[in-house]
Tab-separated table of N, CA and C in Angstrom:
chain	number	residue	atom	x	y	z
A	1	UNK	N	129.640	244.664	170.058
A	1	UNK	CA	130.888	245.133	169.531
A	1	UNK	C	130.672	245.572	168.091
A	2	UNK	N	131.217	246.694	167.725
A	2	UNK	CA	131.124	247.218	166.378
A	2	UNK	C	132.525	247.451	165.839
A	3	UNK	N	132.740	246.992	164.619
A	3	UNK	CA	134.022	247.198	163.958
A	3	UNK	C	133.753	247.933	162.659
A	4	UNK	N	134.482	249.007	162.435
A	4	UNK	CA	134.328	249.756	161.198
A	4	UNK	C	135.562	249.580	160.338
A	5	UNK	N	135.332	249.288	159.061
A	5	UNK	CA	136.413	249.117	158.095
A	5	UNK	C	136.149	249.997	156.890
A	6	UNK	N	137.194	250.526	156.324
A	6	UNK	CA	137.069	251.243	155.068
A	6	UNK	C	137.665	250.349	153.987
A	7	UNK	N	136.842	249.985	153.016
A	7	UNK	CA	137.277	249.112	151.943
A	7	UNK	C	137.086	249.804	150.600
A	8	UNK	N	138.041	249.604	149.703
A	8	UNK	CA	137.838	250.128	148.348
A	8	UNK	C	136.950	249.139	147.590
A	9	UNK	N	136.595	249.486	146.368
A	9	UNK	CA	135.667	248.638	145.603
A	9	UNK	C	136.219	247.230	145.383
A	10	UNK	N	137.497	247.126	145.081
A	10	UNK	CA	138.106	245.818	144.853
A	10	UNK	C	138.070	244.975	146.116
A	11	UNK	N	138.409	245.567	147.235
A	11	UNK	CA	138.378	244.840	148.506
A	11	UNK	C	136.961	244.413	148.858
A	12	UNK	N	135.986	245.259	148.575
A	12	UNK	CA	134.579	244.943	148.857
A	12	UNK	C	134.114	243.773	147.997
A	13	UNK	N	134.487	243.776	146.698
A	13	UNK	CA	134.105	242.669	145.818
A	13	UNK	C	134.737	241.360	146.281
A	14	UNK	N	135.991	241.419	146.686
A	14	UNK	CA	136.672	240.211	147.160
A	14	UNK	C	136.031	239.690	148.444
A	15	UNK	N	135.683	240.602	149.352
A	15	UNK	CA	135.008	240.199	150.584
A	15	UNK	C	133.666	239.545	150.267
A	16	UNK	N	132.919	240.128	149.344
A	16	UNK	CA	131.630	239.555	148.955
A	16	UNK	C	131.824	238.164	148.350
A	17	UNK	N	132.862	238.007	147.547
A	17	UNK	CA	133.138	236.704	146.941
A	17	UNK	C	133.484	235.676	148.007
A	18	UNK	N	134.258	236.075	148.994
A	18	UNK	CA	134.638	235.162	150.072
A	18	UNK	C	133.409	234.754	150.898
A	19	UNK	N	132.513	235.684	151.143
A	19	UNK	CA	131.275	235.366	151.863
A	19	UNK	C	130.453	234.372	151.043
A	20	UNK	N	130.384	234.591	149.735
A	20	UNK	CA	129.648	233.670	148.866
A	20	UNK	C	130.241	232.269	148.936
A	21	UNK	N	131.566	232.176	148.990
A	21	UNK	CA	132.220	230.867	149.107
A	21	UNK	C	131.791	230.183	150.391
A	22	UNK	N	131.804	230.914	151.477
A	22	UNK	CA	131.407	230.330	152.769
A	22	UNK	C	129.953	229.882	152.743
A	23	UNK	N	129.088	230.642	152.092
A	23	UNK	CA	127.674	230.279	152.029
A	23	UNK	C	127.450	229.043	151.161
A	24	UNK	N	128.301	228.851	150.145
A	24	UNK	CA	128.156	227.701	149.248
A	24	UNK	C	128.949	226.493	149.718
A	25	UNK	N	129.626	226.603	150.822
A	25	UNK	CA	130.482	225.505	151.295
A	25	UNK	C	129.708	224.194	151.335
A	26	UNK	N	130.343	223.147	150.857
A	26	UNK	CA	129.736	221.831	150.876
A	26	UNK	C	128.908	221.505	149.648
A	27	UNK	N	128.650	222.485	148.803
A	27	UNK	CA	127.863	222.232	147.601
A	27	UNK	C	128.815	221.896	146.455
A	28	UNK	N	128.441	220.959	145.640
A	28	UNK	CA	129.248	220.591	144.483
A	28	UNK	C	129.001	221.612	143.386
A	29	UNK	N	129.903	222.582	143.264
A	29	UNK	CA	129.739	223.635	142.263
A	29	UNK	C	131.032	223.829	141.489
A	30	UNK	N	130.916	224.617	140.456
A	30	UNK	CA	132.074	224.973	139.652
A	30	UNK	C	132.065	226.479	139.442
A	31	UNK	N	133.207	226.989	138.984
A	31	UNK	CA	133.316	228.402	138.633
A	31	UNK	C	133.685	228.524	137.167
A	32	UNK	N	133.184	229.552	136.531
A	32	UNK	CA	133.633	229.875	135.179
A	32	UNK	C	135.011	230.514	135.294
A	33	UNK	N	135.670	230.698	134.177
A	33	UNK	CA	136.978	231.355	134.176
A	33	UNK	C	136.841	232.762	134.759
A	34	UNK	N	135.807	233.477	134.362
A	34	UNK	CA	135.587	234.844	134.849
A	34	UNK	C	135.353	234.871	136.355
A	35	UNK	N	134.527	233.965	136.850
A	35	UNK	CA	134.258	233.906	138.294
A	35	UNK	C	135.525	233.576	139.073
A	36	UNK	N	136.286	232.598	138.591
A	36	UNK	CA	137.529	232.214	139.266
A	36	UNK	C	138.511	233.380	139.281
A	37	UNK	N	138.596	234.092	138.172
A	37	UNK	CA	139.509	235.235	138.092
A	37	UNK	C	139.138	236.312	139.102
A	38	UNK	N	137.857	236.606	139.223
A	38	UNK	CA	137.413	237.612	140.200
A	38	UNK	C	137.767	237.191	141.614
A	39	UNK	N	137.518	235.938	141.927
A	39	UNK	CA	137.807	235.445	143.266
A	39	UNK	C	139.300	235.487	143.586
A	40	UNK	N	140.113	235.164	142.596
A	40	UNK	CA	141.557	235.093	142.802
A	40	UNK	C	142.253	236.439	142.634
A	41	UNK	N	141.531	237.418	142.124
A	41	UNK	CA	142.122	238.742	141.947
A	41	UNK	C	143.100	238.808	140.782
A	42	UNK	N	142.844	238.008	139.752
A	42	UNK	CA	143.680	238.016	138.548
A	42	UNK	C	142.769	238.188	137.338
A	43	UNK	N	143.367	238.361	136.163
A	43	UNK	CA	142.536	238.516	134.963
A	43	UNK	C	142.124	237.146	134.421
A	44	UNK	N	141.108	237.152	133.612
A	44	UNK	CA	140.587	235.916	133.029
A	44	UNK	C	141.629	235.198	132.177
A	45	UNK	N	142.464	235.967	131.482
A	45	UNK	CA	143.507	235.350	130.649
A	45	UNK	C	144.479	234.545	131.508
A	46	UNK	N	144.786	235.039	132.692
A	46	UNK	CA	145.690	234.315	133.588
A	46	UNK	C	145.094	232.969	133.963
A	47	UNK	N	143.821	232.958	134.325
A	47	UNK	CA	143.154	231.706	134.689
A	47	UNK	C	143.106	230.775	133.480
A	48	UNK	N	142.767	231.311	132.312
A	48	UNK	CA	142.721	230.485	131.104
A	48	UNK	C	144.074	229.852	130.809
A	49	UNK	N	145.144	230.639	130.936
A	49	UNK	CA	146.493	230.100	130.696
A	49	UNK	C	146.825	228.994	131.688
A	50	UNK	N	146.432	229.185	132.935
A	50	UNK	CA	146.718	228.171	133.956
A	50	UNK	C	145.921	226.892	133.723
A	51	UNK	N	144.713	227.028	133.201
A	51	UNK	CA	143.918	225.849	132.853
A	51	UNK	C	144.569	225.126	131.673
A	52	UNK	N	144.971	225.894	130.656
A	52	UNK	CA	145.617	225.298	129.486
A	52	UNK	C	146.921	224.591	129.863
A	53	UNK	N	147.650	225.164	130.827
A	53	UNK	CA	148.917	224.570	131.271
A	53	UNK	C	148.692	223.433	132.272
A	54	UNK	N	147.444	223.156	132.565
A	54	UNK	CA	147.044	222.107	133.512
A	54	UNK	C	147.525	222.389	134.948
A	55	UNK	N	147.704	223.676	135.249
A	55	UNK	CA	148.010	224.090	136.625
A	55	UNK	C	146.708	224.089	137.422
A	56	UNK	N	145.629	224.503	136.769
A	56	UNK	CA	144.296	224.468	137.368
A	56	UNK	C	143.509	223.355	136.681
A	57	UNK	N	142.749	222.594	137.443
A	57	UNK	CA	141.937	221.537	136.820
A	57	UNK	C	140.694	222.131	136.165
A	58	UNK	N	140.107	221.371	135.289
A	58	UNK	CA	138.825	221.760	134.719
A	58	UNK	C	137.917	220.548	134.718
A	59	UNK	N	136.636	220.789	134.704
A	59	UNK	CA	135.672	219.697	134.645
A	59	UNK	C	135.724	219.138	133.228
A	60	UNK	N	136.010	217.847	133.085
A	60	UNK	CA	136.144	217.271	131.747
A	60	UNK	C	134.807	217.143	131.033
A	61	UNK	N	134.888	217.024	129.719
A	61	UNK	CA	133.748	216.729	128.857
A	61	UNK	C	132.689	217.825	128.805
A	62	UNK	N	133.071	219.046	129.113
A	62	UNK	CA	132.165	220.180	128.956
A	62	UNK	C	132.737	221.099	127.893
A	63	UNK	N	131.860	221.720	127.101
A	63	UNK	CA	132.347	222.652	126.080
A	63	UNK	C	132.963	223.883	126.723
A	64	UNK	N	132.291	224.446	127.713
A	64	UNK	CA	132.844	225.619	128.386
A	64	UNK	C	133.764	225.166	129.513
A	65	UNK	N	134.736	226.004	129.808
A	65	UNK	CA	135.681	225.679	130.873
A	65	UNK	C	135.028	225.957	132.214
A	66	UNK	N	134.973	224.932	133.046
A	66	UNK	CA	134.447	225.060	134.411
A	66	UNK	C	135.508	224.511	135.352
A	67	UNK	N	135.828	225.286	136.372
A	67	UNK	CA	136.854	224.910	137.345
A	67	UNK	C	136.158	224.485	138.627
A	68	UNK	N	136.550	223.355	139.190
A	68	UNK	CA	135.896	222.906	140.425
A	68	UNK	C	136.017	223.961	141.541
A	69	UNK	N	134.903	224.255	142.164
A	69	UNK	CA	134.885	225.249	143.238
A	69	UNK	C	135.789	224.835	144.396
A	70	UNK	N	135.865	223.547	144.672
A	70	UNK	CA	136.703	223.077	145.777
A	70	UNK	C	138.166	223.449	145.555
A	71	UNK	N	138.625	223.421	144.304
A	71	UNK	CA	140.006	223.783	144.001
A	71	UNK	C	140.246	225.264	144.282
A	72	UNK	N	139.353	226.115	143.792
A	72	UNK	CA	139.486	227.565	144.013
A	72	UNK	C	139.374	227.884	145.499
A	73	UNK	N	138.444	227.224	146.177
A	73	UNK	CA	138.279	227.449	147.615
A	73	UNK	C	139.562	227.110	148.375
A	74	UNK	N	140.240	226.027	147.962
A	74	UNK	CA	141.505	225.651	148.618
A	74	UNK	C	142.600	226.683	148.356
A	75	UNK	N	142.603	227.271	147.159
A	75	UNK	CA	143.580	228.323	146.869
A	75	UNK	C	143.351	229.552	147.749
A	76	UNK	N	142.093	229.867	147.963
A	76	UNK	CA	141.743	231.050	148.760
A	76	UNK	C	141.861	230.806	150.262
A	77	UNK	N	141.661	229.584	150.680
A	77	UNK	CA	141.696	229.242	152.112
A	77	UNK	C	142.547	227.999	152.324
A	78	UNK	N	143.873	228.136	152.181
A	78	UNK	CA	144.723	226.949	152.347
A	78	UNK	C	144.640	226.395	153.773
A	79	UNK	N	144.741	225.092	153.869
A	79	UNK	CA	144.688	224.427	155.173
A	79	UNK	C	146.008	224.654	155.910
A	80	UNK	N	145.989	225.367	157.033
A	80	UNK	CA	147.221	225.663	157.751
A	80	UNK	C	147.851	224.434	158.394
A	81	UNK	N	147.100	223.343	158.509
A	81	UNK	CA	147.642	222.148	159.138
A	81	UNK	C	148.338	221.229	158.144
A	82	UNK	N	148.168	221.530	156.850
A	82	UNK	CA	148.774	220.670	155.808
A	82	UNK	C	150.243	220.966	155.616
């Protein structure tokens, strides 16, 4: 079976990011603000504001802001049974 899709650059980047998430599943990782923003399809300032407002968690005791990958993964793939 062959399926053909036409994707614009933004859709292609998002698809690639989603594939990367699936490949990293189960690994204890974090995302930078920039990485999280790309995955979520928002700007870095939006992610930074949400971290500052404590809407998004951050890994404590690090100089740079790192967001747990599990949190971002849950935002992108919410559990339909919850």
